[in-house]
CSV table of C-alpha atoms and ligand atoms in Angstrom, one decimal:
chain,number,residue,atom,x,y,z
A,225,MET,CA,0.0,0.0,0.0
A,226,GLU,CA,1.5,3.3,-1.1
A,227,PHE,CA,0.3,6.7,0.1
A,228,VAL,CA,-0.4,7.8,-3.4
A,229,ASP,CA,-3.0,5.0,-3.7
A,230,LEU,CA,-4.9,6.5,-0.8
A,231,ILE,CA,-5.0,9.9,-2.6
A,232,THR,CA,-6.2,8.2,-5.8
A,233,ARG,CA,-9.0,6.4,-4.1
A,234,LYS,CA,-10.2,9.4,-2.2
A,235,LYS,CA,-9.9,11.5,-5.3
A,236,LEU,CA,-12.3,9.1,-7.1
A,237,GLY,CA,-14.7,9.4,-4.1
A,238,GLN,CA,-14.1,5.9,-2.8
A,239,PRO,CA,-14.1,5.1,0.9
A,240,LEU,CA,-10.7,4.3,2.6
A,241,THR,CA,-10.3,1.0,4.5
A,242,ASP,CA,-9.5,1.1,8.3
A,243,GLU,CA,-6.0,0.0,7.4
A,244,GLU,CA,-5.5,2.8,4.9
A,245,ILE,CA,-6.8,5.3,7.4
A,246,THR,CA,-4.3,4.0,10.0
A,247,LEU,CA,-1.6,4.5,7.5
A,248,PHE,CA,-2.8,8.1,7.0
A,249,ALA,CA,-2.7,8.9,10.7
A,250,GLN,CA,0.7,7.4,11.2
A,251,ALA,CA,2.1,9.3,8.3
A,252,ALA,CA,0.7,12.5,9.8
A,253,ALA,CA,2.6,11.8,13.0
A,254,ASP,CA,5.8,10.9,11.2
A,255,PRO,CA,7.9,14.0,10.7
A,256,THR,CA,9.6,12.4,7.6
A,257,SER,CA,6.4,12.0,5.6
A,258,ALA,CA,5.8,14.5,2.8
A,259,ASP,CA,3.6,17.6,3.5
A,260,TYR,CA,2.4,17.5,-0.1
A,261,GLN,CA,1.0,14.1,0.0
A,262,LEU,CA,-0.8,14.7,3.4
A,263,SER,CA,-2.1,18.0,1.9
A,264,ALA,CA,-3.4,16.3,-1.2
A,265,LEU,CA,-5.3,13.7,0.8
A,266,LEU,CA,-6.7,16.4,3.1
A,267,MET,CA,-8.1,18.2,0.0
A,268,ALA,CA,-9.5,15.0,-1.4
A,269,ILE,CA,-11.2,14.4,1.9
A,270,ARG,CA,-12.4,18.1,2.0
A,271,LEU,CA,-14.0,17.7,-1.4
A,272,ASN,CA,-15.2,14.1,-1.3
A,273,GLY,CA,-15.9,13.6,2.4
A,274,MET,CA,-15.7,10.6,4.7
A,275,ASP,CA,-18.5,8.5,6.0
A,276,ALA,CA,-19.1,7.8,9.7
A,277,ARG,CA,-17.0,4.6,9.8
A,278,GLU,CA,-14.0,6.3,8.1
A,279,THR,CA,-14.3,9.3,10.4
A,280,ALA,CA,-14.4,7.1,13.5
A,281,ALA,CA,-11.4,5.1,12.3
A,282,LEU,CA,-9.4,8.3,11.6
A,283,THR,CA,-10.3,9.6,15.1
A,284,VAL,CA,-9.1,6.5,16.9
A,285,ALA,CA,-6.0,6.2,14.7
A,286,MET,CA,-5.1,9.8,15.4
A,287,ALA,CA,-5.6,9.4,19.1
A,288,HIS,CA,-3.3,6.4,19.1
A,289,THR,CA,-0.4,8.3,17.5
A,290,GLY,CA,0.4,9.5,21.0
A,291,HIS,CA,-0.5,8.7,24.7
A,292,VAL,CA,-4.0,7.6,25.4
A,293,LEU,CA,-4.6,8.4,29.1
A,294,GLU,CA,-6.8,6.2,31.4
A,295,PRO,CA,-6.8,8.7,34.3
A,296,ASP,CA,-7.6,7.5,37.8
A,297,VAL,CA,-9.1,10.7,39.3
A,298,GLY,CA,-11.5,9.2,41.9
A,299,GLY,CA,-14.6,9.5,39.7
A,300,ILE,CA,-15.7,9.5,36.1
A,301,PRO,CA,-13.4,11.8,34.2
A,302,VAL,CA,-15.5,14.4,32.3
A,303,ASP,CA,-14.5,17.0,29.8
A,304,LYS,CA,-16.1,19.8,27.8
A,305,HIS,CA,-15.2,21.3,24.4
A,306,SER,CA,-16.4,24.2,22.4
A,307,THR,CA,-15.9,24.4,18.6
A,308,GLY,CA,-14.8,28.0,19.2
A,309,GLY,CA,-16.5,31.4,19.6
A,310,VAL,CA,-16.1,35.0,20.7
A,311,GLY,CA,-16.5,36.0,24.3
A,312,ASP,CA,-17.1,32.4,25.0
A,313,THR,CA,-15.8,31.9,28.6
A,314,THR,CA,-18.1,29.1,29.6
A,315,THR,CA,-15.1,26.9,30.6
A,316,LEU,CA,-14.0,29.3,33.4
A,317,VAL,CA,-17.6,29.4,34.7
A,318,LEU,CA,-18.7,25.8,34.4
A,319,VAL,CA,-15.5,23.9,35.2
A,320,PRO,CA,-15.3,25.2,38.8
A,321,LEU,CA,-19.1,25.0,39.2
A,322,ALA,CA,-19.2,21.4,38.1
A,323,ALA,CA,-16.2,20.5,40.3
A,324,ALA,CA,-17.9,22.2,43.2
A,325,CYS,CA,-20.7,19.7,42.6
A,326,GLY,CA,-18.3,16.7,42.8
A,327,ALA,CA,-17.3,16.4,39.1
A,328,LYS,CA,-13.8,15.3,38.1
A,329,VAL,CA,-12.9,17.6,35.2
A,330,VAL,CA,-9.9,16.7,33.1
A,331,LYS,CA,-9.8,19.8,30.9
A,332,MET,CA,-7.2,20.1,28.1
A,333,SER,CA,-7.7,23.4,26.3
A,334,GLY,CA,-6.3,25.2,23.3
A,335,ARG,CA,-5.1,28.7,22.5
A,336,GLY,CA,-6.9,31.2,20.4
A,337,LEU,CA,-7.4,30.4,16.8
A,338,GLY,CA,-8.1,33.1,14.3
A,339,HIS,CA,-10.9,35.3,15.6
A,340,THR,CA,-11.9,32.9,18.4
A,341,GLY,CA,-10.4,33.0,21.9
A,342,GLY,CA,-8.7,30.2,23.7
A,343,THR,CA,-9.1,29.2,27.3
A,344,ILE,CA,-5.3,28.7,27.8
A,345,ASP,CA,-4.6,32.3,26.7
A,346,LYS,CA,-7.3,33.5,29.1
A,347,MET,CA,-5.9,31.5,32.0
A,348,GLU,CA,-2.4,33.0,31.4
A,349,ALA,CA,-3.9,36.4,32.1
A,350,ILE,CA,-4.0,35.4,35.8
A,351,PRO,CA,-0.7,36.4,37.4
A,352,GLY,CA,1.5,33.3,38.1
A,353,MET,CA,-0.9,30.8,36.5
A,354,ARG,CA,0.8,27.7,35.0
A,355,VAL,CA,-1.0,25.9,32.2
A,356,GLU,CA,1.8,23.5,31.2
A,357,LEU,CA,2.0,20.9,33.9
A,358,PRO,CA,3.4,17.3,33.8
A,359,GLU,CA,0.7,14.7,33.4
A,360,GLU,CA,1.1,13.4,36.9
A,361,GLU,CA,0.7,16.9,38.5
A,362,PHE,CA,-2.3,17.6,36.3
A,363,LEU,CA,-4.1,14.4,37.4
A,364,SER,CA,-3.2,14.9,41.1
A,365,ILE,CA,-4.8,18.4,41.0
A,366,VAL,CA,-7.9,16.8,39.5
A,367,ARG,CA,-8.0,14.3,42.2
A,368,ALA,CA,-7.5,16.9,45.0
A,369,VAL,CA,-9.4,19.9,43.7
A,370,GLY,CA,-11.8,18.3,41.2
A,371,CYS,CA,-10.6,20.2,38.2
A,372,CYS,CA,-7.5,21.4,36.4
A,373,VAL,CA,-7.2,23.2,33.0
A,374,VAL,CA,-4.0,22.7,31.1
A,375,SER,CA,-2.8,23.1,27.6
A,376,GLN,CA,-2.8,20.2,25.3
A,377,SER,CA,0.4,18.2,25.8
A,378,ASP,CA,2.6,17.4,22.7
A,379,GLN,CA,2.2,13.7,23.6
A,380,LEU,CA,-1.6,13.8,22.9
A,381,ALA,CA,-2.7,13.1,19.3
A,382,PRO,CA,0.4,14.4,17.6
A,383,ALA,CA,-1.1,13.6,14.2
A,384,ASP,CA,-3.7,16.3,14.8
A,385,LYS,CA,-1.1,18.9,15.5
A,386,ARG,CA,0.5,18.3,12.0
A,387,LEU,CA,-2.8,18.0,10.2
A,388,TYR,CA,-4.2,21.1,11.9
A,389,ALA,CA,-1.2,23.2,10.8
A,390,LEU,CA,-1.5,21.9,7.2
A,391,ARG,CA,-5.3,22.5,7.1
A,392,ASP,CA,-4.8,26.0,8.2
A,393,VAL,CA,-2.7,26.8,5.1
A,394,THR,CA,-4.4,24.6,2.6
A,395,SER,CA,-8.0,25.8,2.9
A,396,THR,CA,-9.2,22.5,4.4
A,397,VAL,CA,-10.3,23.5,7.9
A,398,ASP,CA,-14.0,23.6,7.0
A,399,SER,CA,-14.5,19.9,6.6
A,400,ILE,CA,-17.0,18.2,9.0
A,401,PRO,CA,-15.1,14.8,9.2
A,402,LEU,CA,-11.7,16.6,9.6
A,403,ILE,CA,-13.1,18.9,12.4
A,404,ALA,CA,-14.9,16.0,14.1
A,405,SER,CA,-11.8,13.8,14.1
A,406,SER,CA,-9.5,16.6,15.2
A,407,ILE,CA,-11.6,17.5,18.2
A,408,MET,CA,-12.6,13.9,19.2
A,409,SER,CA,-9.1,12.4,18.8
A,410,LYS,CA,-7.8,14.9,21.5
A,411,LYS,CA,-10.8,14.3,23.8
A,412,ILE,CA,-10.4,10.5,23.5
A,413,ALA,CA,-6.6,10.7,24.1
A,414,ALA,CA,-7.1,12.8,27.2
A,415,GLY,CA,-9.2,10.0,28.7
A,416,ALA,CA,-12.5,11.6,29.4
A,417,LYS,CA,-15.4,9.1,29.7
A,418,GLY,CA,-18.1,11.7,29.6
A,419,ILE,CA,-17.7,14.4,26.9
A,420,VAL,CA,-19.9,17.5,26.6
A,421,LEU,CA,-19.6,19.4,23.3
A,422,ASP,CA,-20.7,22.9,22.6
A,423,VAL,CA,-21.1,23.3,18.9
A,424,LYS,CA,-21.4,26.9,18.0
A,425,THR,CA,-23.6,28.2,15.2
A,426,GLY,CA,-23.8,31.8,13.8
A,427,THR,CA,-21.6,34.6,12.6
A,428,GLY,CA,-18.9,34.0,15.2
A,429,ALA,CA,-18.6,30.2,14.7
A,430,ILE,CA,-16.3,28.2,12.4
A,431,MET,CA,-19.2,26.4,10.8
A,432,HIS,CA,-21.9,29.0,10.1
A,433,THR,CA,-25.1,27.2,9.0
A,434,LEU,CA,-27.3,25.3,11.5
A,435,GLU,CA,-27.5,22.3,9.1
A,436,GLU,CA,-23.6,21.9,9.0
A,437,CYS,CA,-23.5,22.3,12.8
A,438,MET,CA,-26.1,19.6,13.3
A,439,GLN,CA,-24.1,17.3,11.1
A,440,LEU,CA,-20.9,18.0,12.9
A,441,ALA,CA,-22.5,17.5,16.3
A,442,LYS,CA,-24.1,14.2,15.2
A,443,MET,CA,-20.8,12.9,13.8
A,444,MET,CA,-18.9,13.7,17.0
A,445,VAL,CA,-21.6,12.0,19.1
A,446,ASP,CA,-21.3,8.9,16.8
A,447,ILE,CA,-17.5,8.8,17.0
A,448,GLY,CA,-17.6,9.0,20.8
A,449,ASP,CA,-20.1,6.2,21.0
A,450,ARG,CA,-17.9,4.0,18.8
A,451,ALA,CA,-15.0,4.7,21.1
A,452,GLY,CA,-17.0,3.8,24.2
A,453,ARG,CA,-17.5,7.4,25.5
A,454,THR,CA,-20.7,9.1,26.5
A,455,VAL,CA,-21.1,12.3,24.4
A,456,THR,CA,-23.7,15.0,24.5
A,457,ALA,CA,-23.6,17.9,22.1
A,458,LEU,CA,-25.5,21.1,22.4
A,459,VAL,CA,-25.8,23.4,19.4
A,460,THR,CA,-25.7,26.9,20.8
A,461,GLY,CA,-25.9,30.4,19.3
A,462,MET,CA,-22.9,32.5,18.3
A,463,GLN,CA,-24.7,35.4,16.6
A,464,GLU,CA,-23.0,37.8,19.0
A,465,PRO,CA,-20.3,37.4,21.7
A,466,LEU,CA,-21.7,35.1,24.4
A,467,GLY,CA,-20.5,37.2,27.3
A,468,SER,CA,-20.2,41.0,27.0
A,469,HIS,CA,-16.4,40.9,27.5
A,470,VAL,CA,-14.0,39.9,24.7
A,471,GLY,CA,-10.2,39.6,25.5
A,472,ASN,CA,-8.2,37.5,27.9
A,473,ALA,CA,-8.1,39.3,31.3
A,474,LEU,CA,-11.5,40.8,30.5
A,475,GLU,CA,-13.1,37.4,30.0
A,476,VAL,CA,-11.5,36.1,33.3
A,477,LYS,CA,-13.0,39.1,35.0
A,478,GLU,CA,-16.4,38.4,33.5
A,479,ALA,CA,-16.2,34.7,34.6
A,480,ILE,CA,-15.4,35.8,38.2
A,481,ASP,CA,-18.3,38.3,38.1
A,482,VAL,CA,-20.6,35.5,37.0
A,483,LEU,CA,-19.4,33.1,39.7
A,484,ALA,CA,-19.7,35.9,42.3
A,485,GLY,CA,-23.3,36.4,41.3
A,486,ARG,CA,-22.7,39.9,40.0
A,487,THR,CA,-23.5,39.1,36.3
A,488,LYS,CA,-26.3,37.0,34.9
A,489,GLY,CA,-27.3,36.5,31.2
A,490,PRO,CA,-26.4,34.3,28.3
A,491,LEU,CA,-22.9,33.3,29.5
A,492,LEU,CA,-24.3,32.0,32.7
A,493,GLU,CA,-27.2,30.3,31.0
A,494,VAL,CA,-25.1,28.4,28.4
A,495,SER,CA,-22.6,27.5,31.2
A,496,LEU,CA,-25.5,26.0,33.2
A,497,LEU,CA,-26.9,24.1,30.1
A,498,LEU,CA,-23.4,22.6,29.6
A,499,GLY,CA,-22.9,22.1,33.3
A,500,GLU,CA,-26.1,20.1,33.5
A,501,GLN,CA,-24.8,17.6,30.9
A,502,MET,CA,-21.4,17.4,32.8
A,503,LEU,CA,-23.1,16.4,36.0
A,504,LEU,CA,-25.2,13.8,34.2
A,505,ALA,CA,-22.1,12.4,32.4
A,506,GLY,CA,-20.3,12.2,35.7
A,507,ARG,CA,-23.4,10.5,37.3
A,508,LEU,CA,-23.7,13.2,39.9
A,509,ALA,CA,-27.3,13.9,39.0
A,510,GLU,CA,-30.1,11.8,37.5
A,511,THR,CA,-32.1,14.5,35.8
A,512,ARG,CA,-31.3,17.8,34.2
A,513,GLU,CA,-33.5,19.5,36.8
A,514,GLN,CA,-31.5,17.9,39.6
A,515,ALA,CA,-28.2,18.9,38.0
A,516,ARG,CA,-29.4,22.5,37.6
A,517,LEU,CA,-30.4,22.7,41.3
A,518,LYS,CA,-26.9,21.5,42.3
A,519,LEU,CA,-25.2,24.0,40.0
A,520,THR,CA,-27.3,27.0,41.0
A,521,ASP,CA,-26.7,26.1,44.7
A,522,ALA,CA,-22.9,26.0,44.0
A,523,LEU,CA,-23.3,29.4,42.4
A,524,ASP,CA,-25.5,31.0,45.1
A,525,THR,CA,-23.4,29.7,48.0
A,526,GLY,CA,-20.2,30.9,46.4
A,527,LYS,CA,-18.8,27.4,46.2
A,528,GLY,CA,-18.1,27.7,42.5
A,529,LEU,CA,-16.0,30.9,43.0
A,530,ALA,CA,-14.2,29.2,45.9
A,531,LYS,CA,-13.4,26.3,43.6
A,532,LEU,CA,-12.0,28.5,41.0
A,533,ALA,CA,-9.7,30.1,43.6
A,534,GLU,CA,-8.6,26.7,44.7
A,535,MET,CA,-7.8,25.6,41.2
A,536,ILE,CA,-5.9,28.8,40.5
A,537,GLN,CA,-3.8,28.3,43.6
A,538,ALA,CA,-3.1,24.7,42.7
A,539,GLN,CA,-1.9,25.9,39.3
A,540,HIS,CA,0.5,28.4,41.0
A,541,GLY,CA,-1.7,31.4,40.1
A,542,ASP,CA,-2.8,34.3,42.4
A,543,PRO,CA,-6.2,33.3,43.8
A,544,GLY,CA,-6.7,36.8,45.1
A,545,VAL,CA,-8.1,37.7,41.6
A,546,CYS,CA,-11.3,36.0,42.6
A,547,GLN,CA,-11.9,38.6,45.4
A,548,ASP,CA,-10.2,41.6,43.7
A,549,VAL,CA,-10.5,41.6,39.9
A,550,THR,CA,-8.3,44.7,39.7
A,551,LEU,CA,-5.3,42.4,40.3
A,552,LEU,CA,-5.8,41.3,36.6
A,553,PRO,CA,-3.9,43.1,33.9
A,554,GLN,CA,-5.6,46.3,32.8
A,555,ALA,CA,-5.2,48.3,29.6
A,556,ALA,CA,-4.0,51.9,29.6
A,557,VAL,CA,-6.6,53.3,27.2
A,558,GLN,CA,-10.4,52.9,27.6
A,559,LEU,CA,-12.2,54.3,24.5
A,560,PRO,CA,-16.0,54.4,24.5
A,561,VAL,CA,-17.9,53.7,21.2
A,562,THR,CA,-21.1,55.7,21.0
A,563,ALA,CA,-24.3,55.1,19.1
A,564,ASP,CA,-24.8,57.6,16.2
A,565,GLN,CA,-28.5,57.1,16.0
A,566,THR,CA,-31.4,55.9,18.2
A,567,ALA,CA,-32.3,52.4,17.0
A,568,TYR,CA,-32.6,48.7,17.8
A,569,LEU,CA,-29.7,46.4,17.3
A,570,HIS,CA,-30.8,43.8,14.8
A,571,ALA,CA,-27.6,41.8,14.0
A,572,MET,CA,-23.9,41.6,14.9
A,573,ASP,CA,-21.0,40.2,12.9
A,574,ALA,CA,-19.5,38.3,15.8
A,575,GLN,CA,-16.5,37.3,13.8
A,576,ALA,CA,-15.7,41.0,13.1
A,577,ILE,CA,-16.0,41.7,16.9
A,578,GLY,CA,-13.5,38.9,17.5
A,579,ARG,CA,-11.2,40.4,14.8
A,580,ALA,CA,-11.3,43.8,16.5
A,581,ALA,CA,-10.1,42.2,19.7
A,582,GLN,CA,-7.5,40.3,17.8
A,583,LEU,CA,-6.3,43.5,16.2
A,584,LEU,CA,-5.9,45.1,19.6
A,585,GLY,CA,-3.6,42.3,20.6
A,586,ALA,CA,-6.0,39.9,22.3
A,587,GLY,CA,-5.3,37.2,19.7
A,588,ARG,CA,-2.5,36.3,17.4
A,589,LEU,CA,-2.3,37.4,13.7
A,590,THR,CA,0.7,35.1,13.2
A,591,LYS,CA,1.7,32.0,15.1
A,592,GLU,CA,4.7,33.9,16.7
A,593,ASP,CA,2.7,36.9,18.0
A,594,VAL,CA,2.7,37.5,21.8
A,595,ILE,CA,-0.7,38.3,23.0
A,596,ASP,CA,-1.5,41.2,25.3
A,597,PRO,CA,-3.6,39.9,28.2
A,598,ALA,CA,-5.1,43.3,29.1
A,599,VAL,CA,-6.7,44.4,25.8
A,600,GLY,CA,-10.1,43.7,24.3
A,601,LEU,CA,-13.5,45.2,24.4
A,602,VAL,CA,-16.7,45.2,26.3
A,603,MET,CA,-20.0,45.3,24.5
A,604,HIS,CA,-22.8,47.2,26.2
A,605,VAL,CA,-25.6,46.2,23.8
A,606,ARG,CA,-27.0,42.8,22.7
A,607,ILE,CA,-29.2,41.9,19.7
A,608,GLY,CA,-32.7,43.3,20.4
A,609,ASP,CA,-31.5,46.2,22.6
A,610,LYS,CA,-32.4,49.7,21.9
A,611,ALA,CA,-29.7,52.4,22.1
A,612,GLN,CA,-30.2,56.1,22.2
A,613,LYS,CA,-28.0,58.3,20.1
A,614,GLY,CA,-24.9,59.1,22.1
A,615,ASP,CA,-25.2,56.0,24.4
A,616,ALA,CA,-22.0,54.0,25.0
A,617,ILE,CA,-22.5,50.8,23.0
A,618,ALA,CA,-19.0,49.4,23.7
A,619,THR,CA,-15.8,50.2,25.4
A,620,ILE,CA,-12.4,49.4,23.8
A,621,HIS,CA,-9.6,48.4,26.2
A,622,ALA,CA,-6.3,49.1,24.4
A,623,ASN,CA,-2.6,49.8,24.9
A,624,ASP,CA,-2.3,51.9,21.7
A,625,HIS,CA,-4.5,54.8,20.6
A,626,ASP,CA,-4.4,54.0,16.9
A,627,LYS,CA,-5.4,50.5,17.4
A,628,ALA,CA,-8.2,51.6,19.8
A,629,ARG,CA,-9.6,53.8,17.1
A,630,ALA,CA,-9.3,51.1,14.4
A,631,ALA,CA,-11.0,48.6,16.7
A,632,ALA,CA,-13.8,51.1,17.5
A,633,ASP,CA,-14.5,51.4,13.7
A,634,MET,CA,-14.6,47.7,13.4
A,635,VAL,CA,-17.1,47.4,16.2
A,636,ARG,CA,-19.3,50.1,14.6
A,637,GLY,CA,-19.1,48.3,11.3
A,638,ALA,CA,-20.1,45.0,12.8
A,639,LEU,CA,-23.5,46.2,14.0
A,640,THR,CA,-26.7,46.3,12.0
A,641,TRP,CA,-29.4,48.7,13.4
A,642,GLY,CA,-33.1,49.1,12.5
A,643,ASN,CA,-36.0,51.2,13.5
A,644,ASP,CA,-38.2,48.3,14.5
A,645,PRO,CA,-37.8,46.1,17.6
A,646,ALA,CA,-35.9,42.9,17.0
A,647,PRO,CA,-36.0,39.7,19.1
A,648,PRO,CA,-32.9,38.7,21.2
A,649,ALA,CA,-30.5,36.1,19.7
A,650,ARG,CA,-31.3,32.4,20.3
A,651,LEU,CA,-29.1,30.5,22.8
A,652,LEU,CA,-30.0,26.8,22.5
A,653,TYR,CA,-30.7,25.2,19.1
A,654,ALA,CA,-30.4,21.5,19.7
A,655,ARG,CA,-29.4,18.8,22.1
A,656,ILE,CA,-27.9,15.6,20.6
A,657,GLN,CA,-27.0,12.3,22.1
A,658,LYS,CA,-26.8,8.8,20.7
A,659,ASP,CA,-30.1,7.9,19.1
A,660,TYR,CA,-31.6,11.1,20.4
A,661,THR,CA,-32.0,14.6,18.8
A,662,GLU,CA,-34.0,17.4,20.3
A,663,VAL,CA,-34.3,20.5,18.1
A,664,PHE,CA,-35.6,23.7,19.7
A,665,SER,CA,-37.5,26.3,17.8
B,855,LIG,N1,-11.0,22.8,16.9
B,855,LIG,C1,-10.1,21.7,16.7
B,855,LIG,O1,-9.5,21.3,17.7
B,855,LIG,N2,-10.0,21.2,15.5
B,855,LIG,C2,-10.7,21.6,14.4
B,855,LIG,O2,-10.6,21.1,13.4
B,855,LIG,C3,-11.6,22.7,14.6
B,855,LIG,C4,-11.7,23.3,15.9
B,856,LIG,CA1,-0.7,46.1,22.3
């Protein structure tokens, strides 16, 4: 079997055998294999697709190119993953809340990608925080505290690292089987038995249409099932930033505000929806209602915030940020963006909002860029809100005046206003498990 034969078969739209798929995954993890052959096969897959069996085989083969953990953490290891969004800080809210309810959360997260933020960059905004920990320390923190959030180790699914970098530069990111295998190979390698997926749909998501998101969610649930994991996927809205804060320290601040009970709204609501599924997956509740009661109790009694402080301390960070958010990095310039008419906000280009934050330095424009933890923006309006002319609709947090003005223009350009009232954006579109799909309208 030669690699070129795999390319030929996929070019002709034929399915690959499990053996051929294993060869592909091993080649991806082998630094001496040729980028051009891997890239050609990626494009053939992007154009001709892969069925459920092929995608599951690719996922398992990719997971097995590195360590596959079987963590002993004193309970069912659970994990959560979002396909990526803007102002999407659910991890920092729901991981401590779930741990405060007894969950054992083994969370491996990524850095920001394009216009979307990454949990690891956010965590590094906390003074002293360490996100690269040896496997043994990671697991012992999960055992002791109930949760730990670290960056993906190089030992986990190394095939994905190579393929992801090639996809980024060969226009093959937007392939449902390639996204599904990329995400699920890492989740399976990290050893979670219960996996909760947040598949984002809307202007700020990587897959925009609801139909594609439903397909992606179903495929990931199917892969997990074939690998013996319990997976629940929620399809949730990304028509506007989920929280009002976009940027690393700003999002940490918002998560702390939510856990302290100072901020309610969509970020809390989606965190609770995902948290319910985590408690069910960890067998810490029998019904969604029971799970929600536990989570809201952990919120109201401050146990969730205390758990976040405990996790930060275990990861060598300053837990004082949980009581005093001014200990987080702050930007020098705060520039208000004002409404130039009295109108209702009808739509937002959430990707453009993410790009504005990226331009300020909250995300990377090239792989080598160093991010500025302090910068970003805070939105003061959501879809459906009415603004009066002159109202502050956003505040830009910057360390550079020119960038602040450019970001303000991008935010203005991302908003569509109308004279008529508009409904708020939808939050929950679907809940998908094995043999079960619930679509909300
Ligand atoms: N996140 C991943 O880890 N992989 C993808 O392909 C897309 C999003
Ligand atoms: Ca800067």
